[in-house]
mmCIF file of C-alpha atoms in Angstrom:
data_model
loop_
_atom_site.group_PDB
_atom_site.id
_atom_site.type_symbol
_atom_site.label_atom_id
_atom_site.label_comp_id
_atom_site.label_asym_id
_atom_site.label_seq_id
_atom_site.Cartn_x
_atom_site.Cartn_y
_atom_site.Cartn_z
ATOM 1 C CA UNK A 1 -4.178 -36.834 16.844
ATOM 2 C CA UNK A 2 -5.676 -39.966 15.143
ATOM 3 C CA UNK A 3 -9.248 -39.434 12.943
ATOM 4 C CA UNK A 4 -11.752 -42.651 12.708
ATOM 5 C CA UNK A 5 -12.400 -44.744 9.388
ATOM 6 C CA UNK A 6 -14.141 -42.269 7.417
ATOM 7 C CA UNK A 7 -13.514 -38.981 10.065
ATOM 8 C CA UNK A 8 -10.988 -37.724 12.636
ATOM 9 C CA UNK A 9 -10.718 -38.962 15.608
ATOM 10 C CA UNK A 10 -8.796 -36.621 17.554
ATOM 11 C CA UNK A 11 -7.065 -36.167 20.791
ATOM 12 C CA UNK A 12 -10.308 -33.982 22.652
ATOM 13 C CA UNK A 13 -8.135 -32.500 25.671
ATOM 14 C CA UNK A 14 -7.853 -28.296 25.694
ATOM 15 C CA UNK A 15 -6.056 -26.979 22.776
ATOM 16 C CA UNK A 16 -3.174 -25.573 23.855
ATOM 17 C CA UNK A 17 -2.007 -22.317 25.536
ATOM 18 C CA UNK A 18 -1.660 -19.750 22.514
ATOM 19 C CA UNK A 19 -3.180 -22.305 19.262
ATOM 20 C CA UNK A 20 -4.946 -19.854 17.770
ATOM 21 C CA UNK A 21 -6.003 -22.161 14.808
ATOM 22 C CA UNK A 22 -8.307 -25.491 14.590
ATOM 23 C CA UNK A 23 -10.161 -27.445 11.957
ATOM 24 C CA UNK A 24 -13.690 -28.131 12.648
ATOM 25 C CA UNK A 25 -14.782 -31.901 11.036
ATOM 26 C CA UNK A 26 -18.239 -30.350 9.334
ATOM 27 C CA UNK A 27 -19.511 -34.346 8.731
ATOM 28 C CA UNK A 28 -19.594 -35.115 12.820
ATOM 29 C CA UNK A 29 -21.353 -32.527 14.914
ATOM 30 C CA UNK A 30 -19.930 -34.882 18.235
ATOM 31 C CA UNK A 31 -15.878 -34.251 17.097
ATOM 32 C CA UNK A 32 -14.109 -31.269 18.579
ATOM 33 C CA UNK A 33 -12.516 -28.641 17.095
ATOM 34 C CA UNK A 34 -8.566 -30.057 16.059
ATOM 35 C CA UNK A 35 -6.629 -27.648 17.592
ATOM 36 C CA UNK A 36 -3.147 -27.151 15.103
ATOM 37 C CA UNK A 37 -0.498 -26.982 18.226
ATOM 38 C CA UNK A 38 2.568 -26.491 16.095
ATOM 39 C CA UNK A 39 3.458 -23.849 13.357
ATOM 40 C CA UNK A 40 4.044 -27.182 11.257
ATOM 41 C CA UNK A 41 1.154 -29.361 10.700
ATOM 42 C CA UNK A 42 1.734 -33.261 8.420
ATOM 43 C CA UNK A 43 -1.476 -34.960 7.648
ATOM 44 C CA UNK A 44 -2.322 -37.952 6.759
ATOM 45 C CA UNK A 45 -2.833 -41.605 7.307
ATOM 46 C CA UNK A 46 0.304 -42.677 8.586
ATOM 47 C CA UNK A 47 0.675 -42.780 12.113
ATOM 48 C CA UNK A 48 3.550 -40.347 12.198
ATOM 49 C CA UNK A 49 1.377 -37.745 11.504
ATOM 50 C CA UNK A 50 0.157 -34.642 13.643
ATOM 51 C CA UNK A 51 -3.228 -35.180 13.076
ATOM 52 C CA UNK A 52 -4.387 -38.959 11.235
ATOM 53 C CA UNK A 53 -7.152 -39.349 8.971
ATOM 54 C CA UNK A 54 -7.349 -42.844 9.081
ATOM 55 C CA UNK A 55 -9.646 -42.961 5.940
ATOM 56 C CA UNK A 56 -7.774 -45.441 2.287
ATOM 57 C CA UNK A 57 -8.614 -41.840 0.240
ATOM 58 C CA UNK A 58 -6.691 -40.230 2.901
ATOM 59 C CA UNK A 59 -2.009 -40.521 2.015
ATOM 60 C CA UNK A 60 -0.130 -41.462 3.952
ATOM 61 C CA UNK A 61 1.313 -38.093 3.903
ATOM 62 C CA UNK A 62 -1.291 -35.816 2.645
ATOM 63 C CA UNK A 63 -0.600 -31.999 3.535
ATOM 64 C CA UNK A 64 1.020 -29.806 5.674
ATOM 65 C CA UNK A 65 0.233 -27.158 7.482
ATOM 66 C CA UNK A 66 2.151 -23.731 8.164
ATOM 67 C CA UNK A 67 2.217 -21.089 10.292
ATOM 68 C CA UNK A 68 1.648 -18.866 13.306
ATOM 69 C CA UNK A 69 -0.880 -17.059 15.115
ATOM 70 C CA UNK A 70 -0.942 -14.866 12.479
ATOM 71 C CA UNK A 71 -0.707 -16.523 9.196
ATOM 72 C CA UNK A 72 -1.544 -19.969 7.577
ATOM 73 C CA UNK A 73 -0.604 -21.748 4.748
ATOM 74 C CA UNK A 74 -1.937 -25.196 3.008
ATOM 75 C CA UNK A 75 0.185 -26.937 0.473
ATOM 76 C CA UNK A 76 -0.372 -30.350 -0.716
ATOM 77 C CA UNK A 77 2.388 -33.648 -0.531
ATOM 78 C CA UNK A 78 1.876 -35.508 -3.528
ATOM 79 C CA UNK A 79 -1.525 -36.710 -2.042
ATOM 80 C CA UNK A 80 -3.596 -39.117 -4.447
ATOM 81 C CA UNK A 81 -7.075 -37.191 -3.968
ATOM 82 C CA UNK A 82 -6.062 -33.607 -3.240
ATOM 83 C CA UNK A 83 -6.450 -31.288 -1.194
ATOM 84 C CA UNK A 84 -9.083 -28.448 -1.649
ATOM 85 C CA UNK A 85 -9.759 -24.946 -0.234
ATOM 86 C CA UNK A 86 -12.685 -23.955 -1.047
ATOM 87 C CA UNK A 87 -13.373 -26.263 -3.505
ATOM 88 C CA UNK A 88 -10.225 -25.545 -5.855
ATOM 89 C CA UNK A 89 -7.136 -28.001 -5.635
ATOM 90 C CA UNK A 90 -4.213 -27.411 -3.925
ATOM 91 C CA UNK A 91 -1.216 -27.450 -5.738
ATOM 92 C CA UNK A 92 2.334 -29.714 -4.564
ATOM 93 C CA UNK A 93 3.841 -27.052 -5.141
ATOM 94 C CA UNK A 94 2.311 -23.983 -3.919
ATOM 95 C CA UNK A 95 1.468 -22.871 -0.590
ATOM 96 C CA UNK A 96 -2.064 -21.425 -0.511
ATOM 97 C CA UNK A 97 -3.233 -18.855 2.223
ATOM 98 C CA UNK A 98 -5.921 -19.999 4.699
ATOM 99 C CA UNK A 99 -8.496 -17.217 6.310
ATOM 100 C CA UNK A 100 -10.607 -18.072 8.771
ATOM 101 C CA UNK A 101 -14.160 -19.825 7.883
ATOM 102 C CA UNK A 102 -12.221 -21.379 4.869
ATOM 103 C CA UNK A 103 -13.507 -24.827 3.699
ATOM 104 C CA UNK A 104 -10.343 -26.971 3.966
ATOM 105 C CA UNK A 105 -10.985 -30.234 1.828
ATOM 106 C CA UNK A 106 -8.686 -34.209 2.220
ATOM 107 C CA UNK A 107 -9.874 -36.020 -0.091
ATOM 108 C CA UNK A 108 -13.724 -36.396 0.711
ATOM 109 C CA UNK A 109 -13.214 -35.303 4.331
ATOM 110 C CA UNK A 110 -14.270 -31.821 5.120
ATOM 111 C CA UNK A 111 -13.232 -29.398 7.525
ATOM 112 C CA UNK A 112 -13.349 -25.376 8.685
ATOM 113 C CA UNK A 113 -10.167 -23.530 8.841
ATOM 114 C CA UNK A 114 -10.384 -21.689 12.472
ATOM 115 C CA UNK A 115 -8.217 -18.814 13.269
ATOM 116 C CA UNK A 116 -7.767 -16.050 15.451
ATOM 117 C CA UNK A 117 -10.914 -16.077 18.441
ATOM 118 C CA UNK A 118 -12.541 -18.231 16.457
ATOM 119 C CA UNK A 119 -9.983 -20.793 16.517
ATOM 120 C CA UNK A 120 -8.949 -20.162 20.503
ATOM 121 C CA UNK A 121 -10.812 -22.533 23.043
ATOM 122 C CA UNK A 122 -13.165 -21.118 25.491
ATOM 123 C CA UNK A 123 -15.203 -22.691 28.465
ATOM 124 C CA UNK A 124 -18.967 -22.682 28.393
ATOM 125 C CA UNK A 125 -21.019 -20.494 30.930
ATOM 126 C CA UNK A 126 -20.389 -20.866 34.199
ATOM 127 C CA UNK A 127 -24.080 -21.123 35.515
ATOM 128 C CA UNK A 128 -25.625 -23.314 32.013
ATOM 129 C CA UNK A 129 -25.824 -26.756 32.611
ATOM 130 C CA UNK A 130 -27.075 -29.662 30.946
ATOM 131 C CA UNK A 131 -28.583 -32.525 31.675
ATOM 132 C CA UNK A 132 -27.702 -34.763 29.325
ATOM 133 C CA UNK A 133 -29.894 -37.946 29.934
ATOM 134 C CA UNK A 134 -33.347 -36.115 31.054
ATOM 135 C CA UNK A 135 -32.881 -33.335 28.008
ATOM 136 C CA UNK A 136 -32.855 -30.523 29.965
ATOM 137 C CA UNK A 137 -31.436 -27.808 30.589
ATOM 138 C CA UNK A 138 -30.668 -24.964 33.729
ATOM 139 C CA UNK A 139 -29.610 -21.728 33.942
ATOM 140 C CA UNK A 140 -28.079 -21.725 37.625
ATOM 141 C CA UNK A 141 -30.595 -23.194 39.972
ATOM 142 C CA UNK A 142 -33.698 -22.613 37.145
ATOM 143 C CA UNK A 143 -35.360 -25.101 34.504
ATOM 144 C CA UNK A 144 -35.002 -23.046 31.170
ATOM 145 C CA UNK A 145 -38.115 -25.466 28.890
ATOM 146 C CA UNK A 146 -36.792 -25.487 25.615
ATOM 147 C CA UNK A 147 -38.455 -26.672 21.838
ATOM 148 C CA UNK A 148 -36.709 -30.038 21.042
ATOM 149 C CA UNK A 149 -34.481 -28.530 18.172
ATOM 150 C CA UNK A 150 -33.502 -25.124 20.651
ATOM 151 C CA UNK A 151 -32.539 -28.159 23.133
ATOM 152 C CA UNK A 152 -30.394 -29.902 20.221
ATOM 153 C CA UNK A 153 -29.093 -26.691 18.395
ATOM 154 C CA UNK A 154 -27.622 -25.592 22.407
ATOM 155 C CA UNK A 155 -26.637 -29.345 23.049
ATOM 156 C CA UNK A 156 -24.147 -29.495 19.365
ATOM 157 C CA UNK A 157 -22.356 -25.742 20.416
ATOM 158 C CA UNK A 158 -22.103 -27.402 24.227
ATOM 159 C CA UNK A 159 -20.282 -30.533 23.020
ATOM 160 C CA UNK A 160 -17.858 -27.441 21.022
ATOM 161 C CA UNK A 161 -18.409 -24.684 23.604
ATOM 162 C CA UNK A 162 -15.517 -21.790 22.769
ATOM 163 C CA UNK A 163 -15.476 -22.935 19.168
ATOM 164 C CA UNK A 164 -17.673 -22.554 15.619
ATOM 165 C CA UNK A 165 -20.160 -24.832 14.491
ATOM 166 C CA UNK A 166 -21.231 -23.778 10.862
ATOM 167 C CA UNK A 167 -24.068 -23.728 9.809
ATOM 168 C CA UNK A 168 -24.079 -26.411 7.584
ATOM 169 C CA UNK A 169 -23.129 -28.799 10.648
ATOM 170 C CA UNK A 170 -25.860 -27.688 12.866
ATOM 171 C CA UNK A 171 -28.669 -28.241 10.244
ATOM 172 C CA UNK A 172 -27.203 -31.656 9.770
ATOM 173 C CA UNK A 173 -27.365 -32.770 13.765
ATOM 174 C CA UNK A 174 -30.666 -30.567 14.563
ATOM 175 C CA UNK A 175 -32.588 -31.399 11.506
ATOM 176 C CA UNK A 176 -30.764 -35.104 10.075
ATOM 177 C CA UNK A 177 -34.496 -35.750 8.840
ATOM 178 C CA UNK A 178 -33.614 -33.345 5.812
ATOM 179 C CA UNK A 179 -30.450 -34.348 4.907
ATOM 180 C CA UNK A 180 -28.292 -30.827 5.643
ATOM 181 C CA UNK A 181 -30.959 -28.941 3.709
ATOM 182 C CA UNK A 182 -32.477 -26.399 6.002
ATOM 183 C CA UNK A 183 -32.760 -22.788 5.397
ATOM 184 C CA UNK A 184 -30.387 -19.864 7.195
ATOM 185 C CA UNK A 185 -34.192 -18.515 8.277
ATOM 186 C CA UNK A 186 -34.984 -21.838 10.121
ATOM 187 C CA UNK A 187 -31.399 -21.722 12.218
ATOM 188 C CA UNK A 188 -31.490 -18.290 12.640
ATOM 189 C CA UNK A 189 -35.065 -18.682 14.236
ATOM 190 C CA UNK A 190 -34.031 -21.202 16.529
ATOM 191 C CA UNK A 191 -31.154 -19.217 17.449
ATOM 192 C CA UNK A 192 -32.926 -16.152 18.275
ATOM 193 C CA UNK A 193 -35.034 -18.480 20.165
ATOM 194 C CA UNK A 194 -32.804 -19.658 22.405
ATOM 195 C CA UNK A 195 -30.846 -17.029 23.182
ATOM 196 C CA UNK A 196 -34.956 -14.955 24.135
ATOM 197 C CA UNK A 197 -34.934 -17.900 26.788
ATOM 198 C CA UNK A 198 -31.582 -17.844 28.392
ATOM 199 C CA UNK A 199 -31.898 -14.380 28.976
ATOM 200 C CA UNK A 200 -35.598 -14.584 30.136
ATOM 201 C CA UNK A 201 -34.063 -17.107 32.941
ATOM 202 C CA UNK A 202 -31.143 -14.945 33.783
ATOM 203 C CA UNK A 203 -28.834 -16.269 31.124
ATOM 204 C CA UNK A 204 -27.697 -13.787 28.603
ATOM 205 C CA UNK A 205 -28.085 -13.565 25.030
ATOM 206 C CA UNK A 206 -24.256 -13.696 24.253
ATOM 207 C CA UNK A 207 -23.744 -16.419 25.029
ATOM 208 C CA UNK A 208 -24.692 -17.623 21.866
ATOM 209 C CA UNK A 209 -22.388 -15.913 19.749
ATOM 210 C CA UNK A 210 -22.262 -15.048 16.324
ATOM 211 C CA UNK A 211 -19.531 -15.631 14.076
ATOM 212 C CA UNK A 212 -19.322 -13.567 11.117
ATOM 213 C CA UNK A 213 -19.042 -16.038 7.294
ATOM 214 C CA UNK A 214 -18.080 -18.818 9.910
ATOM 215 C CA UNK A 215 -21.810 -19.768 12.563
ATOM 216 C CA UNK A 216 -21.952 -20.485 15.763
ATOM 217 C CA UNK A 217 -20.503 -21.026 19.075
ATOM 218 C CA UNK A 218 -20.863 -21.255 22.568
ATOM 219 C CA UNK A 219 -19.356 -18.626 24.923
ATOM 220 C CA UNK A 220 -18.086 -18.011 28.479
ATOM 221 C CA UNK A 221 -19.615 -15.748 31.148
ATOM 222 C CA UNK A 222 -16.676 -13.145 30.042
ATOM 223 C CA UNK A 223 -18.018 -12.719 26.647
#
């Protein structure tokens, strides 16, 4: 999986069956979560890495993530610019355990680590449809009238259907004019209005699910 200059560039195919962990880029609302498909994932600038970060600040062999469906650890591979978990630099000779919602940073490239239910892929609701060209939303055959910010927020969640989108990611994508400085109350209010309008149109409030300490995700009908 190759990540483009200054950001992640990856294969956007659905996660493999059983994939229970993922890295979610924080700086790009268009980028899908990157599934960790094996028990040993190498990360770096070299083409042979499992996750390629094509950025000059990234070392050729930057870090590794190891684990299974129950527990994951990250280890720096002797990189020049470092690997960080929640702001603390990881030592090259130490495996640092990762927890759902942790911020993982390789040099200056930042991700949220997702595992368990947050790291698994789920399809979007079958009855929910977005017409991006017209900026319209439908539940079944009925149109849902959304304010611009409500539509923008739903669009971000739709692009990452089944994966968590952090409040920071939503702030940057939905309120670009605020340069990412948006209160939690503003985000929560927009999410609440979006839920009410989807429910009023025959959808479900639970389609937009809160993931404690992580953010929000759009889930399918089975949720």
